[in-house]
Amino acid sequence: MLKCDFQYQHADFILNVELEMQQQLLGIIGASGSGKSTLLKNIVGLLQPQQGYIQFNDRMLVDTQQKIHVAMHQRKIALIFQNALLFPHMNVQQNLRYAEKLVSKSERKFQFANIVELLELKSLLHRKAHQLSGGEAQRVSIGRALLSSPNLLLLDEPLTGLDSKLKQQILPFLKRMKDELDLPMIYVTHHLEELEYLEAETVQLNQGRLQTVPKFERI
């Protein structure tokens, strides 16, 4: 599925990644500044490694030796950030349809109605982005990412900034996504309890290097 062996350096920080992902959901835990977001940005194409390769399925996305660097918009990888980045002048339905329209009908992996049902967005469709709570906006952001029909979904601390009540509202939706969608996902966080709830196989990122973490062991 996903194979990475690369190095990325910025100033004094060095990220050295050796990763082979075969499971549907991989959890990556680490403290702030450990390189979690940097790792995802290299996979999606926002950053470019100085050396090494990134391969998804049979497609080489990055290979510094062969000078391969597939553009971000051609990778079919979606990245969900900590803050929902919705178009403020559009309502929820328009935000969702915007992503869907970028994909030809023959290549759409998910149907609009199914995503609306999965994330319980029907009552929100005609609201503008500024009328949504933080949790509602993040659900819309997730829905929009899914409707872009990615082959891989990256979640960069999607519950950061939400209070405990809102987190408990969104985690079941993420669990449903894992259970009901045939979509590989990488979920990064510094809260192990989120990965425990999602029953994710987990690795730890520590000072730019990935380390194995025994399942659900407290760190």
PDB file of C-alpha atoms in Angstrom, residues 80-213:
ATOM      1  CA  ILE A  80      -7.585  17.140   6.607  1.00  0.00           C
ATOM      2  CA  PHE A  81      -6.036  19.863   8.758  1.00  0.00           C
ATOM      3  CA  GLN A  82      -6.655  20.773  12.399  1.00  0.00           C
ATOM      4  CA  ASN A  83      -8.892  23.651  11.355  1.00  0.00           C
ATOM      5  CA  ALA A  84     -11.714  23.150   8.870  1.00  0.00           C
ATOM      6  CA  LEU A  85     -10.770  25.157   5.780  1.00  0.00           C
ATOM      7  CA  LEU A  86     -14.206  25.733   4.246  1.00  0.00           C
ATOM      8  CA  PHE A  87     -15.140  28.296   1.610  1.00  0.00           C
ATOM      9  CA  PRO A  88     -16.860  30.967   3.740  1.00  0.00           C
ATOM     10  CA  HIS A  89     -19.043  32.326   0.900  1.00  0.00           C
ATOM     11  CA  MET A  90     -20.522  28.872   0.218  1.00  0.00           C
ATOM     12  CA  ASN A  91     -23.046  26.890   2.199  1.00  0.00           C
ATOM     13  CA  VAL A  92     -22.353  23.322   3.288  1.00  0.00           C
ATOM     14  CA  GLN A  93     -23.882  21.745   0.211  1.00  0.00           C
ATOM     15  CA  GLN A  94     -21.863  23.979  -2.100  1.00  0.00           C
ATOM     16  CA  ASN A  95     -18.651  23.172  -0.202  1.00  0.00           C
ATOM     17  CA  LEU A  96     -19.343  19.460  -0.586  1.00  0.00           C
ATOM     18  CA  ARG A  97     -20.375  19.701  -4.245  1.00  0.00           C
ATOM     19  CA  TYR A  98     -17.265  21.743  -5.061  1.00  0.00           C
ATOM     20  CA  ALA A  99     -15.080  18.760  -4.201  1.00  0.00           C
ATOM     21  CA  GLU A 100     -17.373  16.341  -6.009  1.00  0.00           C
ATOM     22  CA  LYS A 101     -17.355  18.386  -9.228  1.00  0.00           C
ATOM     23  CA  LEU A 102     -13.571  18.068  -9.464  1.00  0.00           C
ATOM     24  CA  VAL A 103     -13.929  14.307 -10.010  1.00  0.00           C
ATOM     25  CA  SER A 104     -15.426  12.717 -13.128  1.00  0.00           C
ATOM     26  CA  LYS A 105     -18.528  10.607 -12.494  1.00  0.00           C
ATOM     27  CA  SER A 106     -16.717   7.431 -13.512  1.00  0.00           C
ATOM     28  CA  GLU A 107     -13.990   8.022 -10.905  1.00  0.00           C
ATOM     29  CA  ARG A 108     -16.181   8.922  -7.940  1.00  0.00           C
ATOM     30  CA  LYS A 109     -15.597   6.547  -5.045  1.00  0.00           C
ATOM     31  CA  PHE A 110     -18.398   7.851  -2.823  1.00  0.00           C
ATOM     32  CA  GLN A 111     -21.880   9.185  -3.507  1.00  0.00           C
ATOM     33  CA  PHE A 112     -22.973  12.564  -2.193  1.00  0.00           C
ATOM     34  CA  ALA A 113     -26.049  11.165  -0.423  1.00  0.00           C
ATOM     35  CA  ASN A 114     -24.020   8.422   1.254  1.00  0.00           C
ATOM     36  CA  ILE A 115     -21.460  10.856   2.666  1.00  0.00           C
ATOM     37  CA  VAL A 116     -24.212  13.194   3.890  1.00  0.00           C
ATOM     38  CA  GLU A 117     -25.830  10.243   5.656  1.00  0.00           C
ATOM     39  CA  LEU A 118     -22.553   8.880   7.035  1.00  0.00           C
ATOM     40  CA  LEU A 119     -21.586  12.205   8.611  1.00  0.00           C
ATOM     41  CA  GLU A 120     -25.173  13.304   9.409  1.00  0.00           C
ATOM     42  CA  LEU A 121     -24.912  16.536   7.421  1.00  0.00           C
ATOM     43  CA  LYS A 122     -28.439  16.749   5.996  1.00  0.00           C
ATOM     44  CA  SER A 123     -29.649  19.355   8.495  1.00  0.00           C
ATOM     45  CA  LEU A 124     -26.578  21.498   7.802  1.00  0.00           C
ATOM     46  CA  LEU A 125     -26.649  21.598   3.998  1.00  0.00           C
ATOM     47  CA  HIS A 126     -28.013  25.132   3.677  1.00  0.00           C
ATOM     48  CA  ARG A 127     -25.940  26.725   6.446  1.00  0.00           C
ATOM     49  CA  LYS A 128     -22.972  28.949   5.665  1.00  0.00           C
ATOM     50  CA  ALA A 129     -19.571  28.038   7.094  1.00  0.00           C
ATOM     51  CA  HIS A 130     -19.691  30.812   9.720  1.00  0.00           C
ATOM     52  CA  GLN A 131     -22.947  29.365  11.080  1.00  0.00           C
ATOM     53  CA  LEU A 132     -21.331  26.032  11.986  1.00  0.00           C
ATOM     54  CA  SER A 133     -19.867  24.937  15.285  1.00  0.00           C
ATOM     55  CA  GLY A 134     -16.272  23.727  15.305  1.00  0.00           C
ATOM     56  CA  GLY A 135     -17.391  20.107  15.297  1.00  0.00           C
ATOM     57  CA  GLU A 136     -19.907  20.638  12.500  1.00  0.00           C
ATOM     58  CA  ALA A 137     -17.331  22.438  10.370  1.00  0.00           C
ATOM     59  CA  GLN A 138     -14.841  19.611  10.825  1.00  0.00           C
ATOM     60  CA  ARG A 139     -17.452  17.037   9.770  1.00  0.00           C
ATOM     61  CA  VAL A 140     -18.082  19.080   6.625  1.00  0.00           C
ATOM     62  CA  SER A 141     -14.338  19.282   6.011  1.00  0.00           C
ATOM     63  CA  ILE A 142     -14.102  15.493   6.287  1.00  0.00           C
ATOM     64  CA  GLY A 143     -17.084  15.086   3.948  1.00  0.00           C
ATOM     65  CA  ARG A 144     -15.550  17.391   1.378  1.00  0.00           C
ATOM     66  CA  ALA A 145     -12.286  15.441   1.504  1.00  0.00           C
ATOM     67  CA  LEU A 146     -14.136  12.164   0.965  1.00  0.00           C
ATOM     68  CA  LEU A 147     -16.061  13.565  -2.004  1.00  0.00           C
ATOM     69  CA  SER A 148     -12.765  14.402  -3.691  1.00  0.00           C
ATOM     70  CA  SER A 149     -12.506  10.584  -4.041  1.00  0.00           C
ATOM     71  CA  PRO A 150      -9.000  10.158  -2.601  1.00  0.00           C
ATOM     72  CA  ASN A 151      -7.125   6.876  -2.597  1.00  0.00           C
ATOM     73  CA  LEU A 152      -5.574   7.792   0.769  1.00  0.00           C
ATOM     74  CA  LEU A 153      -6.906  10.055   3.529  1.00  0.00           C
ATOM     75  CA  LEU A 154      -4.557  11.839   5.933  1.00  0.00           C
ATOM     76  CA  LEU A 155      -5.926  13.360   9.143  1.00  0.00           C
ATOM     77  CA  ASP A 156      -3.668  15.878  10.879  1.00  0.00           C
ATOM     78  CA  GLU A 157      -4.910  16.123  14.474  1.00  0.00           C
ATOM     79  CA  PRO A 158      -8.508  16.691  13.296  1.00  0.00           C
ATOM     80  CA  LEU A 159      -9.883  17.044  16.833  1.00  0.00           C
ATOM     81  CA  THR A 160      -7.374  19.617  18.091  1.00  0.00           C
ATOM     82  CA  GLY A 161      -9.097  22.725  19.383  1.00  0.00           C
ATOM     83  CA  LEU A 162     -12.400  20.954  20.057  1.00  0.00           C
ATOM     84  CA  ASP A 163     -13.649  20.503  23.593  1.00  0.00           C
ATOM     85  CA  SER A 164     -14.174  17.046  25.066  1.00  0.00           C
ATOM     86  CA  LYS A 165     -17.890  16.988  24.227  1.00  0.00           C
ATOM     87  CA  LEU A 166     -17.299  17.785  20.556  1.00  0.00           C
ATOM     88  CA  LYS A 167     -14.515  15.216  20.347  1.00  0.00           C
ATOM     89  CA  GLN A 168     -16.896  12.563  21.652  1.00  0.00           C
ATOM     90  CA  GLN A 169     -19.381  13.582  18.956  1.00  0.00           C
ATOM     91  CA  ILE A 170     -16.902  13.282  16.073  1.00  0.00           C
ATOM     92  CA  LEU A 171     -14.988  10.132  17.052  1.00  0.00           C
ATOM     93  CA  PRO A 172     -17.962   7.841  16.248  1.00  0.00           C
ATOM     94  CA  PHE A 173     -18.095   9.303  12.732  1.00  0.00           C
ATOM     95  CA  LEU A 174     -14.401   8.541  12.271  1.00  0.00           C
ATOM     96  CA  LYS A 175     -15.006   5.004  13.549  1.00  0.00           C
ATOM     97  CA  ARG A 176     -17.832   4.582  11.016  1.00  0.00           C
ATOM     98  CA  MET A 177     -15.529   5.762   8.262  1.00  0.00           C
ATOM     99  CA  LYS A 178     -12.997   3.112   9.258  1.00  0.00           C
ATOM    100  CA  ASP A 179     -15.642   0.380   9.467  1.00  0.00           C
ATOM    101  CA  GLU A 180     -17.742   1.278   6.412  1.00  0.00           C
ATOM    102  CA  LEU A 181     -15.413   2.828   3.842  1.00  0.00           C
ATOM    103  CA  ASP A 182     -12.803   1.017   1.821  1.00  0.00           C
ATOM    104  CA  LEU A 183     -10.278   3.820   2.237  1.00  0.00           C
ATOM    105  CA  PRO A 184      -6.775   3.713   3.746  1.00  0.00           C
ATOM    106  CA  MET A 185      -6.245   6.397   6.394  1.00  0.00           C
ATOM    107  CA  ILE A 186      -3.372   7.788   8.455  1.00  0.00           C
ATOM    108  CA  TYR A 187      -4.446   9.554  11.652  1.00  0.00           C
ATOM    109  CA  VAL A 188      -1.912  11.628  13.586  1.00  0.00           C
ATOM    110  CA  THR A 189      -2.496  12.965  17.072  1.00  0.00           C
ATOM    111  CA  HIS A 190      -0.829  13.466  20.434  1.00  0.00           C
ATOM    112  CA  HIS A 191      -3.829  11.904  22.239  1.00  0.00           C
ATOM    113  CA  LEU A 192      -3.481   8.128  22.453  1.00  0.00           C
ATOM    114  CA  GLU A 193      -7.082   7.697  23.617  1.00  0.00           C
ATOM    115  CA  GLU A 194      -8.329   8.756  20.165  1.00  0.00           C
ATOM    116  CA  LEU A 195      -6.346   5.938  18.545  1.00  0.00           C
ATOM    117  CA  GLU A 196      -7.507   3.483  21.187  1.00  0.00           C
ATOM    118  CA  TYR A 197     -11.131   4.340  20.394  1.00  0.00           C
ATOM    119  CA  LEU A 198     -10.495   3.868  16.664  1.00  0.00           C
ATOM    120  CA  GLU A 199      -8.603   0.601  17.313  1.00  0.00           C
ATOM    121  CA  ALA A 200      -5.746   1.818  15.158  1.00  0.00           C
ATOM    122  CA  GLU A 201      -2.390   0.137  14.873  1.00  0.00           C
ATOM    123  CA  THR A 202      -0.065   2.782  16.233  1.00  0.00           C
ATOM    124  CA  VAL A 203       3.503   3.945  15.787  1.00  0.00           C
ATOM    125  CA  GLN A 204       5.222   6.769  17.633  1.00  0.00           C
ATOM    126  CA  LEU A 205       7.100   9.637  16.009  1.00  0.00           C
ATOM    127  CA  ASN A 206       9.880  10.769  18.301  1.00  0.00           C
ATOM    128  CA  GLN A 207      12.439  13.403  17.299  1.00  0.00           C
ATOM    129  CA  GLY A 208      11.865  12.757  13.616  1.00  0.00           C
ATOM    130  CA  ARG A 209      11.956   8.942  13.741  1.00  0.00           C
ATOM    131  CA  LEU A 210       9.162   6.364  13.807  1.00  0.00           C
ATOM    132  CA  GLN A 211       9.155   3.779  16.583  1.00  0.00           C
ATOM    133  CA  THR A 212       6.924   0.778  17.162  1.00  0.00           C
ATOM    134  CA  VAL A 213       4.359   1.125  19.946  1.00  0.00           C
TER     135      VAL A 213
END
